[in-house]
Amino acid sequence: MLSILVVDDQREEREGIEFLIHELGFPLQVETAENGRAALAYLEKKPVDILFTDVRMPLMDGLQLTKQALSLQKGLKVILFSGFAEFEYAKTAISLGVSEYLLKPIHVEAFQSSLQKVIDELTHQAQLQITSQIKQSYVKKHVLFNLVNGLGMPSSMKGVALDLPDHYQGAILMEFEKNFFEDAEPDFEQFILTLLEGSSDYLNLNDCQSLLLFSRLPSRSFNSLLELGIHIRNSVQKKYKVNCYLAIHDEVIHLSELSACLIQLDQLMEYRFFSPDYFVFDAKTDFYVSDDRLPELSDHDLLNQIRRDLTDRDFFGVRANTELLYQKYAKQLQLSKLYVKYMFSSLYQDIMTSSAPIPETELSREIEKLYKADELKEIKEILFEAIARLEQQYSCSEFLHRDIAFVKQYIEEHYGEDLSLELLAARVHLSPHYLSSMFKKHTGYGLNKYIKHVRMKIAKDLLLQSHLKVSDICYQVGFQNVSYFCQNFRDFFGQTPERFRQANRR
C-alpha cells in the first residue's frame, strides 16, 4: 500500500484531508505532521510515497520542507496546497519538481484528480521498475548460464553494465532426482533464496540441478557453507518430501573459473552413488564412508569390484573402492605391515597391467617402491598416481574419441527421446561415471548440458523455420513440460520462445 504524509499547522485541515482521502476510497496509509520540522524528522526515519503539504507554516514552510524531503527521497511525489495563488510560489514549486499545486479551499474534484494522477504515476513507475528488474535478472542468468557452461561472455553482452561481482566467495550445487524441476512449484527459487543469508545468485542448470553462487558468505546463523548446505537440505526435504544432494565449494571463484568449478562440483556429486546415506558433500573431504559399512566389505569383494571397474574403465569407481580398501586397513592396526603391503601390491599390479603389458623389470621396480613405503598413506598415494596415469592413457586413446563422437551423434539423432546417462553409457559399453567424466573433459560440457544445448538449437530452428506451436516444439525436442521448456529457452536465449520468434521473424 502507498503511503502519504499530510503536513499542515492547522489540525482541522489535517483531519479534513485525512477524512477526504478515506471518503474517496484511496488505498493510502495516512500519516500526519503539524509542521515542516516534524514532517522532516518523520521522513528521516521512514520513507513515504506522497508528501501533501501546506506552503505557509511556522518553523519550516512547505517549500523548504519540499526541497529537503526531495533530497532525502528521490522518488517522492509532492503535492503543495496554499491559500495564496501567488506566481512566485508556483514558480518555485515547479523548479523543485513538485507534482501538483492546489489552492485552498480545496475542491473535491481537483483534489481527487490530482491525487489520482500522482498515484497513477507511482504505480506506473513501480511497474517499470519491476519490469526492469525482471529483465535485468533474465540477462544476468543468461550470462551466468554461458559462463558456467564454458561458453564465455556472450558477444552481445560485452560492454553492458551487469550486476555481476568480479568473483564469488563460494558455490553450492543442488541435485535432485530426474525431472524434479518439471514438477516443482514455480516459487522454488524464491523458497531457496529465503533460506540464505548474504548475497547470492540462483541458476537452474537442467531438469535436476541448480547452482547457488555466493558473492558474500553467510555471516550470522551459519559458521560455514557446509552448515548452510545441511540447513538447505533439511528445509527442502521438509517442504517437498524429496532428497536433495548438495556439493559444496567454499573457496574464491573468479568468473573465468565458473566452468571449472562446476566440473569439480559435478565430480564431487558423483560420490552420492557410493555413499547413498550422505546428502551434503564437501570438496575438502576426499571420501565419505560410515564406520558401520566397512566391516561388511571383504577384501575379496573389494578387489573384484576394483578389477571390474578397471575393465569398465570406470576410474571414479577404481578410486572410490581403492579409498574404501585404504580406509578399511587404516582402521585395522593389528594386521602385519607385510600382509597389507602384499595385498596392495597385488592391486597395484592389476592397475599397472590393465592397459598394456609392462616389462617385468619395470613392474618389479615399481612394486619395490610400494614395499619401501613407511606409512599406509604413502601406499595410497602410489596407487592413486598409478590410477591417474592409467586414466590419462585412456583419455588420449582413439577409442575414447570414437566413443564420444558416437555419443554426440546419437544425441543429435535422438534428441526427442528420453536420453539418460545410463542409456548412453550402455551404447558405448562404458560405465556411466567414466563416460560422464570423459565427455565433460573432452567437450567442455556435461552430458545433460550437451543434450540441452542440442535441444535448444533444434527448438530455435523450429521456431524460425516452421509454424509449429510452442507446445508442439516442446514435445518434439524431448521436453515433457511446456512451462519448464519455456523457462529453459529463456535462460538459454534471453527471451521466451514466442518473443524470440516474433523478434527474429521481422
Short mmCIF file of C-alpha atoms in Angstrom, two decimals:
data_model
loop_
_atom_site.label_atom_id
_atom_site.label_comp_id
_atom_site.label_asym_id
_atom_site.label_seq_id
_atom_site.Cartn_x
_atom_site.Cartn_y
_atom_site.Cartn_z
CA MET A 1 0.00 0.00 0.00
CA LEU A 2 1.23 3.50 -0.85
CA SER A 3 1.72 5.99 1.99
CA ILE A 4 1.05 9.73 2.25
CA LEU A 5 2.29 12.28 4.81
CA VAL A 6 -0.14 15.19 5.31
CA VAL A 7 1.50 18.33 6.76
CA ASP A 8 -0.41 21.38 8.00
CA ASP A 9 -0.17 23.50 11.11
CA GLN A 10 -3.97 23.53 11.40
CA ARG A 11 -5.35 20.36 12.96
CA GLU A 12 -8.77 20.71 11.31
CA GLU A 13 -7.06 20.93 7.90
CA ARG A 14 -5.04 17.74 8.54
CA GLU A 15 -8.09 15.87 9.77
CA GLY A 16 -10.20 17.14 6.87
CA ILE A 17 -7.72 15.94 4.26
CA GLU A 18 -7.35 12.56 6.00
CA PHE A 19 -11.15 12.20 6.06
CA LEU A 20 -11.35 13.10 2.36
CA ILE A 21 -8.73 10.51 1.42
CA HIS A 22 -10.67 7.75 3.17
CA GLU A 23 -14.04 9.02 1.92
CA LEU A 24 -12.86 8.92 -1.72
CA GLY A 25 -11.58 5.38 -1.25
CA PHE A 26 -7.91 5.98 -1.98
CA PRO A 27 -5.79 2.97 -0.88
CA LEU A 28 -3.32 5.06 1.11
CA GLN A 29 -1.73 4.73 4.54
CA VAL A 30 -2.10 8.22 6.02
CA GLU A 31 0.41 9.85 8.40
CA THR A 32 0.24 13.45 9.64
CA ALA A 33 2.61 16.14 10.95
CA GLU A 34 1.84 19.55 12.46
CA ASN A 35 4.72 21.46 10.83
CA GLY A 36 7.67 21.21 8.46
CA ARG A 37 10.24 20.26 11.09
CA ALA A 38 8.10 17.44 12.46
CA ALA A 39 7.48 16.21 8.91
CA LEU A 40 11.21 16.25 8.09
CA ALA A 41 12.01 14.34 11.30
CA TYR A 42 9.48 11.69 10.25
CA LEU A 43 10.91 11.47 6.70
CA GLU A 44 14.42 10.97 8.07
CA LYS A 45 13.18 7.81 9.85
CA LYS A 46 10.62 6.39 7.41
CA PRO A 47 10.07 6.65 3.65
CA VAL A 48 6.72 7.75 2.22
CA ASP A 49 5.39 7.84 -1.34
CA ILE A 50 3.48 11.15 -1.30
CA LEU A 51 4.09 14.38 0.62
CA PHE A 52 0.95 16.57 0.84
CA THR A 53 1.94 19.83 2.49
CA ASP A 54 0.75 23.35 3.09
CA VAL A 55 3.07 26.13 1.94
CA ARG A 56 2.83 28.66 4.78
CA MET A 57 3.72 27.09 8.13
CA PRO A 58 5.78 28.23 11.16
CA LEU A 59 9.30 26.87 11.84
CA MET A 60 9.71 25.48 8.30
CA ASP A 61 7.46 26.30 5.35
CA GLY A 62 6.28 23.86 2.70
CA LEU A 63 8.84 24.93 0.07
CA GLN A 64 11.78 24.42 2.46
CA LEU A 65 10.33 21.08 3.52
CA THR A 66 9.88 20.03 -0.11
CA LYS A 67 13.49 20.85 -1.00
CA GLN A 68 14.92 18.85 1.89
CA ALA A 69 12.42 16.00 1.53
CA LEU A 70 13.30 15.50 -2.15
CA SER A 71 16.99 15.38 -1.26
CA LEU A 72 16.19 12.59 1.23
CA GLN A 73 13.86 10.57 -1.03
CA LYS A 74 14.45 10.93 -4.77
CA GLY A 75 11.23 9.21 -5.90
CA LEU A 76 8.96 11.21 -3.59
CA LYS A 77 5.83 12.81 -5.12
CA VAL A 78 4.92 16.23 -3.66
CA ILE A 79 1.54 17.97 -3.71
CA LEU A 80 1.56 21.55 -2.42
CA PHE A 81 -1.59 23.39 -1.33
CA SER A 82 -1.87 27.02 -0.34
CA GLY A 83 -4.40 29.77 0.27
CA PHE A 84 -2.36 32.12 -1.86
CA ALA A 85 -2.39 31.99 -5.67
CA GLU A 86 0.98 33.66 -5.91
CA PHE A 87 3.04 33.23 -9.07
CA GLU A 88 6.35 33.06 -7.17
CA TYR A 89 5.08 30.13 -5.08
CA ALA A 90 4.05 28.21 -8.19
CA LYS A 91 7.30 29.08 -9.96
CA THR A 92 9.41 27.85 -7.04
CA ALA A 93 7.28 24.72 -6.73
CA ILE A 94 7.86 23.88 -10.42
CA SER A 95 11.62 24.40 -10.08
CA LEU A 96 11.70 22.00 -7.12
CA GLY A 97 9.88 19.27 -9.03
CA VAL A 98 6.53 19.42 -7.25
CA SER A 99 3.92 17.18 -8.89
CA GLU A 100 0.74 19.19 -8.19
CA TYR A 101 -0.19 22.62 -6.77
CA LEU A 102 -3.68 23.06 -5.24
CA LEU A 103 -5.40 26.14 -3.86
CA LYS A 104 -7.38 26.46 -0.65
CA PRO A 105 -10.19 25.92 -0.08
CA ILE A 106 -9.63 22.51 -1.64
CA HIS A 107 -12.26 21.44 -4.16
CA VAL A 108 -13.05 17.74 -4.01
CA GLU A 109 -12.85 17.22 -7.79
CA ALA A 110 -9.46 18.92 -8.08
CA PHE A 111 -8.16 17.08 -5.03
CA GLN A 112 -9.37 13.72 -6.35
CA SER A 113 -7.94 14.37 -9.81
CA SER A 114 -4.52 15.48 -8.52
CA LEU A 115 -4.17 12.64 -6.05
CA GLN A 116 -5.28 10.04 -8.60
CA LYS A 117 -2.76 11.40 -11.11
CA VAL A 118 0.08 11.10 -8.60
CA ILE A 119 -0.98 7.57 -7.59
CA ASP A 120 -1.12 6.53 -11.27
CA GLU A 121 2.40 7.90 -11.82
CA LEU A 122 3.72 6.00 -8.80
CA THR A 123 2.03 2.78 -9.94
CA HIS A 124 3.45 3.15 -13.44
CA GLN A 125 6.95 3.80 -12.09
CA ALA A 126 6.69 0.73 -9.87
CA GLN A 127 5.64 -1.41 -12.83
CA LEU A 128 8.52 -0.08 -14.93
CA GLN A 129 10.94 -0.81 -12.09
CA ILE A 130 9.64 -4.37 -11.70
CA THR A 131 9.87 -4.94 -15.46
CA SER A 132 13.42 -3.59 -15.50
CA GLN A 133 14.44 -5.79 -12.56
CA ILE A 134 12.94 -8.89 -14.21
CA LYS A 135 14.71 -8.12 -17.49
CA GLN A 136 17.98 -7.49 -15.66
CA SER A 137 17.55 -10.79 -13.81
CA TYR A 138 16.99 -12.71 -17.08
CA VAL A 139 20.03 -11.09 -18.70
CA LYS A 140 22.17 -11.89 -15.66
CA LYS A 141 21.03 -15.52 -15.62
CA HIS A 142 21.71 -15.80 -19.36
CA VAL A 143 25.28 -14.54 -18.89
CA LEU A 144 25.90 -16.82 -15.89
CA PHE A 145 24.48 -19.80 -17.80
CA ASN A 146 27.03 -19.17 -20.56
CA LEU A 147 29.90 -18.74 -18.10
CA VAL A 148 29.22 -21.90 -16.10
CA ASN A 149 28.90 -23.88 -19.34
CA GLY A 150 32.28 -22.67 -20.57
CA LEU A 151 30.82 -20.57 -23.40
CA GLY A 152 32.31 -17.30 -22.19
CA MET A 153 30.67 -13.88 -22.10
CA PRO A 154 28.04 -13.56 -24.88
CA SER A 155 29.27 -11.08 -27.51
CA SER A 156 26.00 -9.16 -27.28
CA MET A 157 26.61 -8.59 -23.55
CA LYS A 158 30.15 -7.20 -23.78
CA GLY A 159 30.21 -3.63 -22.55
CA VAL A 160 26.74 -3.94 -20.99
CA ALA A 161 26.51 -2.96 -17.30
CA LEU A 162 25.61 -6.16 -15.45
CA ASP A 163 25.10 -6.67 -11.74
CA LEU A 164 27.85 -9.30 -11.59
CA PRO A 165 30.64 -9.42 -9.00
CA ASP A 166 34.28 -9.88 -10.01
CA HIS A 167 34.29 -13.14 -8.08
CA TYR A 168 32.18 -15.35 -5.85
CA GLN A 169 33.10 -16.50 -2.34
CA GLY A 170 31.69 -20.00 -2.80
CA ALA A 171 29.15 -22.20 -4.57
CA ILE A 172 26.67 -24.97 -3.82
CA LEU A 173 25.44 -27.42 -6.46
CA MET A 174 22.00 -28.89 -5.68
CA GLU A 175 20.92 -32.14 -7.34
CA PHE A 176 17.54 -33.89 -7.22
CA GLU A 177 16.03 -36.96 -8.76
CA LYS A 178 15.46 -36.74 -12.51
CA ASN A 179 12.91 -34.20 -13.80
CA PHE A 180 12.36 -32.63 -10.37
CA PHE A 181 12.09 -29.11 -11.78
CA GLU A 182 9.41 -30.09 -14.28
CA ASP A 183 7.03 -30.72 -11.36
CA ALA A 184 8.46 -28.36 -8.70
CA GLU A 185 6.49 -25.32 -7.66
CA PRO A 186 7.27 -22.15 -9.66
CA ASP A 187 8.37 -20.34 -6.49
CA PHE A 188 11.11 -22.89 -5.69
CA GLU A 189 13.84 -20.35 -6.43
CA GLN A 190 12.29 -17.84 -4.04
CA PHE A 191 11.96 -20.55 -1.38
CA ILE A 192 15.69 -21.33 -1.63
CA LEU A 193 16.73 -17.68 -1.58
CA THR A 194 14.72 -17.04 1.59
CA LEU A 195 16.84 -19.69 3.34
CA LEU A 196 20.06 -17.82 2.61
CA GLU A 197 21.89 -15.00 4.31
CA GLY A 198 24.10 -12.74 2.27
CA SER A 199 24.10 -12.01 -1.42
CA SER A 200 23.63 -14.96 -3.77
CA ASP A 201 22.65 -15.83 -7.34
CA TYR A 202 20.47 -18.81 -8.26
CA LEU A 203 20.82 -20.60 -11.60
CA ASN A 204 18.76 -23.56 -12.84
CA LEU A 205 21.09 -25.79 -14.89
CA ASN A 206 18.84 -28.61 -16.09
CA ASP A 207 15.85 -30.67 -15.01
CA CYS A 208 17.55 -31.91 -11.83
CA GLN A 209 20.35 -29.45 -10.93
CA SER A 210 20.58 -25.87 -9.66
CA LEU A 211 23.61 -23.79 -8.73
CA LEU A 212 23.92 -21.25 -5.91
CA LEU A 213 26.72 -18.68 -6.19
CA PHE A 214 27.62 -16.58 -3.15
CA SER A 215 29.08 -13.11 -3.64
CA ARG A 216 29.04 -12.84 0.15
CA LEU A 217 29.11 -15.77 2.57
CA PRO A 218 26.53 -16.15 5.37
CA SER A 219 27.85 -14.47 8.48
CA ARG A 220 25.37 -14.91 11.30
CA SER A 221 23.38 -18.12 11.68
CA PHE A 222 25.86 -20.42 9.89
CA ASN A 223 29.57 -20.83 10.53
CA SER A 224 30.27 -22.28 7.08
CA LEU A 225 28.74 -23.21 3.73
CA LEU A 226 28.68 -26.80 4.98
CA GLU A 227 26.32 -25.82 7.81
CA LEU A 228 24.21 -23.80 5.38
CA GLY A 229 24.11 -26.77 2.98
CA ILE A 230 22.79 -29.05 5.72
CA HIS A 231 20.12 -26.45 6.53
CA ILE A 232 19.08 -26.21 2.86
CA ARG A 233 18.89 -29.99 2.55
CA ASN A 234 16.73 -30.36 5.66
CA SER A 235 14.43 -27.48 4.63
CA VAL A 236 13.89 -28.87 1.12
CA GLN A 237 13.21 -32.36 2.45
CA LYS A 238 10.66 -30.99 4.93
CA LYS A 239 8.77 -28.88 2.36
CA TYR A 240 8.98 -31.01 -0.81
CA LYS A 241 9.43 -34.50 0.69
CA VAL A 242 12.33 -35.26 -1.70
CA ASN A 243 16.02 -35.93 -1.22
CA CYS A 244 18.27 -33.04 -2.15
CA TYR A 245 22.02 -33.68 -2.60
CA LEU A 246 24.49 -30.83 -2.30
CA ALA A 247 28.13 -30.42 -3.33
CA ILE A 248 29.97 -27.51 -1.73
CA HIS A 249 32.88 -25.35 -2.90
CA ASP A 250 33.89 -22.76 -0.29
CA GLU A 251 36.83 -21.07 -1.99
CA VAL A 252 37.01 -17.90 -4.09
CA ILE A 253 35.78 -18.40 -7.67
CA HIS A 254 36.56 -15.83 -10.36
CA LEU A 255 34.08 -15.51 -13.23
CA SER A 256 36.53 -17.17 -15.62
CA GLU A 257 36.69 -20.17 -13.25
CA LEU A 258 32.94 -20.84 -13.00
CA SER A 259 33.01 -23.59 -15.62
CA ALA A 260 35.92 -25.40 -13.94
CA CYS A 261 34.19 -25.02 -10.57
CA LEU A 262 31.01 -26.65 -11.88
CA ILE A 263 33.04 -29.57 -13.26
CA GLN A 264 34.60 -30.08 -9.80
CA LEU A 265 31.20 -29.93 -8.13
CA ASP A 266 29.75 -32.42 -10.62
CA GLN A 267 32.63 -34.79 -9.92
CA LEU A 268 32.12 -34.38 -6.17
CA MET A 269 28.41 -35.06 -6.59
CA GLU A 270 29.21 -38.47 -8.08
CA TYR A 271 30.09 -39.70 -4.59
CA ARG A 272 26.36 -39.91 -3.87
CA PHE A 273 26.30 -43.15 -5.86
CA PHE A 274 28.88 -44.66 -3.50
CA SER A 275 27.58 -43.11 -0.28
CA PRO A 276 23.77 -43.06 -0.54
CA ASP A 277 23.40 -42.19 3.14
CA TYR A 278 25.17 -38.84 2.66
CA PHE A 279 23.43 -35.78 1.24
CA VAL A 280 25.97 -32.96 1.63
CA PHE A 281 29.45 -33.32 0.12
CA ASP A 282 32.34 -31.01 0.95
CA ALA A 283 35.15 -30.58 -1.59
CA LYS A 284 37.73 -30.59 1.22
CA THR A 285 36.91 -34.18 2.17
CA ASP A 286 38.27 -36.94 -0.07
CA PHE A 287 35.56 -39.52 0.51
CA TYR A 288 32.64 -40.39 2.72
CA VAL A 289 32.13 -43.79 4.27
CA SER A 290 30.45 -44.72 7.55
CA ASP A 291 32.21 -46.95 10.05
CA ASP A 292 29.34 -49.42 10.10
CA ARG A 293 29.72 -50.06 6.37
CA LEU A 294 33.37 -51.12 6.38
CA PRO A 295 33.06 -54.49 8.18
CA GLU A 296 30.57 -55.68 5.52
CA LEU A 297 33.19 -55.38 2.76
CA SER A 298 35.60 -58.29 2.36
CA ASP A 299 38.99 -57.93 0.70
CA HIS A 300 37.89 -60.34 -1.99
CA ASP A 301 34.73 -58.35 -2.81
CA LEU A 302 36.55 -55.04 -2.94
CA LEU A 303 39.40 -56.33 -5.11
CA ASN A 304 36.99 -57.97 -7.54
CA GLN A 305 34.95 -54.76 -7.75
CA ILE A 306 38.10 -52.74 -8.50
CA ARG A 307 39.03 -55.21 -11.24
CA ARG A 308 35.55 -54.84 -12.76
CA ASP A 309 35.95 -51.06 -12.58
CA LEU A 310 39.26 -51.34 -14.41
CA THR A 311 37.63 -53.46 -17.13
CA ASP A 312 34.78 -50.93 -17.49
CA ARG A 313 37.25 -48.04 -17.46
CA ASP A 314 35.32 -46.64 -14.51
CA PHE A 315 38.22 -44.75 -12.92
CA PHE A 316 35.98 -42.97 -10.48
CA GLY A 317 34.90 -46.40 -9.21
CA VAL A 318 38.54 -47.54 -9.09
CA ARG A 319 39.48 -44.55 -6.93
CA ALA A 320 36.41 -44.80 -4.71
CA ASN A 321 36.79 -48.52 -3.99
CA THR A 322 40.55 -48.19 -3.52
CA GLU A 323 39.77 -45.48 -0.98
CA LEU A 324 37.38 -47.88 0.78
CA LEU A 325 40.08 -50.53 0.91
CA TYR A 326 42.55 -48.00 2.29
CA GLN A 327 40.13 -46.83 4.99
CA LYS A 328 39.42 -50.41 5.98
CA TYR A 329 43.10 -51.20 6.58
CA ALA A 330 43.73 -47.83 8.23
CA LYS A 331 41.31 -49.00 10.96
CA GLN A 332 42.88 -52.46 11.41
CA LEU A 333 46.14 -51.70 13.16
CA GLN A 334 46.60 -55.30 14.36
CA LEU A 335 47.42 -56.62 10.83
CA SER A 336 51.06 -57.12 9.84
CA LYS A 337 52.59 -54.50 7.55
CA LEU A 338 53.92 -57.24 5.27
CA TYR A 339 50.43 -58.66 4.67
CA VAL A 340 48.97 -55.23 3.95
CA LYS A 341 51.78 -54.40 1.53
CA TYR A 342 51.35 -57.74 -0.23
CA MET A 343 47.64 -57.18 -0.67
CA PHE A 344 48.12 -53.65 -2.04
CA SER A 345 50.99 -54.75 -4.28
CA SER A 346 48.59 -57.25 -5.88
CA LEU A 347 46.14 -54.43 -6.58
CA TYR A 348 48.97 -52.23 -7.86
CA GLN A 349 49.98 -54.94 -10.32
CA ASP A 350 46.39 -55.18 -11.62
CA ILE A 351 46.37 -51.41 -12.20
CA MET A 352 49.77 -51.32 -13.88
CA THR A 353 48.96 -54.15 -16.30
CA SER A 354 45.32 -53.35 -17.10
CA SER A 355 46.02 -51.24 -20.19
CA ALA A 356 49.01 -52.96 -21.78
CA PRO A 357 51.76 -55.47 -20.87
CA ILE A 358 54.59 -53.96 -18.85
CA PRO A 359 58.20 -55.31 -18.73
CA GLU A 360 58.84 -57.48 -15.67
CA THR A 361 61.84 -55.40 -14.57
CA GLU A 362 59.85 -52.16 -14.67
CA LEU A 363 56.94 -53.75 -12.79
CA SER A 364 59.30 -55.10 -10.10
CA ARG A 365 60.93 -51.69 -9.73
CA GLU A 366 57.55 -50.02 -9.23
CA ILE A 367 56.34 -52.62 -6.70
CA GLU A 368 59.60 -52.23 -4.79
CA LYS A 369 58.71 -48.56 -4.18
CA LEU A 370 55.47 -49.70 -2.60
CA TYR A 371 57.25 -52.15 -0.25
CA LYS A 372 59.64 -49.39 0.86
CA ALA A 373 56.76 -47.17 1.98
CA ASP A 374 56.93 -46.29 5.69
CA GLU A 375 53.25 -45.36 6.03
CA LEU A 376 49.99 -46.69 4.63
CA LYS A 377 49.22 -43.18 3.34
CA GLU A 378 52.30 -43.39 1.07
CA ILE A 379 50.94 -46.63 -0.43
CA LYS A 380 47.64 -44.90 -1.14
CA GLU A 381 49.47 -42.06 -2.92
CA ILE A 382 51.42 -44.55 -5.06
CA LEU A 383 48.18 -46.32 -6.04
CA PHE A 384 46.37 -43.08 -6.89
CA GLU A 385 49.29 -41.87 -9.02
CA ALA A 386 49.10 -45.14 -10.99
CA ILE A 387 45.33 -44.73 -11.43
CA ALA A 388 45.84 -41.16 -12.67
CA ARG A 389 48.44 -42.32 -15.23
CA LEU A 390 46.13 -45.08 -16.42
CA GLU A 391 43.21 -42.67 -16.79
CA GLN A 392 45.43 -40.29 -18.77
CA GLN A 393 46.39 -43.09 -21.15
CA TYR A 394 42.76 -43.99 -21.75
CA SER A 395 41.66 -40.37 -22.16
CA CYS A 396 44.14 -39.92 -25.00
CA SER A 397 43.20 -43.11 -26.82
CA GLU A 398 41.50 -43.14 -30.22
CA PHE A 399 38.83 -45.50 -28.81
CA LEU A 400 37.65 -42.89 -26.36
CA HIS A 401 37.44 -40.21 -29.08
CA ARG A 402 35.41 -42.63 -31.18
CA ASP A 403 33.04 -43.39 -28.29
CA ILE A 404 32.46 -39.71 -27.51
CA ALA A 405 31.85 -38.95 -31.19
CA PHE A 406 29.29 -41.76 -31.26
CA VAL A 407 27.51 -40.40 -28.16
CA LYS A 408 27.34 -36.90 -29.65
CA GLN A 409 25.92 -38.24 -32.90
CA TYR A 410 23.39 -40.39 -31.03
CA ILE A 411 22.19 -37.35 -29.05
CA GLU A 412 21.84 -35.27 -32.22
CA GLU A 413 19.79 -38.01 -33.89
CA HIS A 414 17.62 -38.93 -30.87
CA TYR A 415 17.20 -35.54 -29.12
CA GLY A 416 13.43 -36.01 -28.90
CA GLU A 417 13.71 -39.23 -26.88
CA ASP A 418 14.43 -39.88 -23.21
CA LEU A 419 18.23 -39.66 -23.05
CA SER A 420 19.70 -40.86 -19.77
CA LEU A 421 23.35 -41.21 -18.78
CA GLU A 422 22.84 -44.94 -18.23
CA LEU A 423 21.38 -45.44 -21.72
CA LEU A 424 24.20 -43.54 -23.44
CA ALA A 425 26.89 -45.35 -21.42
CA ALA A 426 25.39 -48.72 -22.37
CA ARG A 427 25.54 -47.76 -26.06
CA VAL A 428 29.34 -47.45 -25.91
CA HIS A 429 29.93 -50.13 -23.22
CA LEU A 430 31.37 -47.70 -20.66
CA SER A 431 30.44 -47.10 -17.06
CA PRO A 432 28.15 -44.08 -16.58
CA HIS A 433 30.66 -42.34 -14.29
CA TYR A 434 33.54 -42.75 -16.69
CA LEU A 435 31.52 -41.59 -19.71
CA SER A 436 30.23 -38.56 -17.78
CA SER A 437 33.72 -37.57 -16.64
CA MET A 438 35.42 -38.08 -20.01
CA PHE A 439 32.63 -36.44 -22.01
CA LYS A 440 32.94 -33.30 -19.92
CA LYS A 441 36.74 -33.35 -20.12
CA HIS A 442 36.78 -33.68 -23.92
CA THR A 443 33.82 -31.46 -24.86
CA GLY A 444 33.67 -28.92 -22.05
CA TYR A 445 30.03 -29.90 -21.46
CA GLY A 446 28.40 -32.26 -19.02
CA LEU A 447 26.15 -34.73 -20.81
CA ASN A 448 22.98 -33.09 -19.51
CA LYS A 449 24.20 -29.70 -20.67
CA TYR A 450 25.16 -31.02 -24.10
CA ILE A 451 21.72 -32.63 -24.52
CA LYS A 452 20.11 -29.34 -23.50
CA HIS A 453 22.33 -27.40 -25.94
CA VAL A 454 21.30 -29.66 -28.82
CA ARG A 455 17.62 -29.45 -27.91
CA MET A 456 17.72 -25.66 -27.62
CA LYS A 457 19.42 -25.37 -31.03
CA ILE A 458 16.76 -27.56 -32.66
CA ALA A 459 14.00 -25.63 -30.86
CA LYS A 460 15.41 -22.33 -32.16
CA ASP A 461 15.49 -23.67 -35.75
CA LEU A 462 11.91 -24.93 -35.47
CA LEU A 463 10.72 -21.58 -34.14
CA LEU A 464 12.29 -19.72 -37.05
CA GLN A 465 11.67 -22.20 -39.85
CA SER A 466 8.22 -23.63 -39.06
CA HIS A 467 4.78 -22.59 -37.88
CA LEU A 468 4.60 -25.24 -35.16
CA LYS A 469 3.08 -24.18 -31.86
CA VAL A 470 5.47 -23.72 -28.93
CA SER A 471 3.88 -26.69 -27.14
CA ASP A 472 4.46 -28.94 -30.19
CA ILE A 473 8.10 -27.84 -30.40
CA CYS A 474 8.48 -28.53 -26.67
CA TYR A 475 7.44 -32.19 -27.04
CA GLN A 476 9.32 -32.62 -30.31
CA VAL A 477 12.66 -31.70 -28.73
CA GLY A 478 12.24 -34.01 -25.75
CA PHE A 479 10.64 -31.86 -23.02
CA GLN A 480 7.53 -33.08 -21.23
CA ASN A 481 6.52 -29.80 -19.56
CA VAL A 482 5.82 -26.66 -21.63
CA SER A 483 6.45 -24.12 -18.85
CA TYR A 484 9.76 -25.80 -17.99
CA PHE A 485 10.73 -25.76 -21.68
CA CYS A 486 9.92 -22.04 -21.90
CA GLN A 487 11.98 -21.34 -18.76
CA ASN A 488 14.98 -23.22 -20.18
CA PHE A 489 14.66 -21.49 -23.56
CA ARG A 490 14.52 -18.09 -21.86
CA ASP A 491 17.59 -18.89 -19.73
CA PHE A 492 19.46 -20.03 -22.85
CA PHE A 493 18.49 -17.26 -25.33
CA GLY A 494 17.34 -14.46 -23.02
CA GLN A 495 13.76 -14.47 -24.39
CA THR A 496 10.69 -16.67 -24.23
CA PRO A 497 10.13 -18.84 -27.33
CA GLU A 498 7.22 -16.68 -28.55
CA ARG A 499 9.12 -13.41 -28.14
CA PHE A 500 12.19 -14.94 -29.81
CA ARG A 501 10.06 -15.99 -32.81
CA GLN A 502 8.46 -12.54 -33.10
CA ALA A 503 11.75 -10.66 -32.76
CA ASN A 504 13.66 -12.75 -35.31
CA ARG A 505 10.99 -13.06 -37.97
CA ARG A 506 10.67 -9.32 -38.56
#
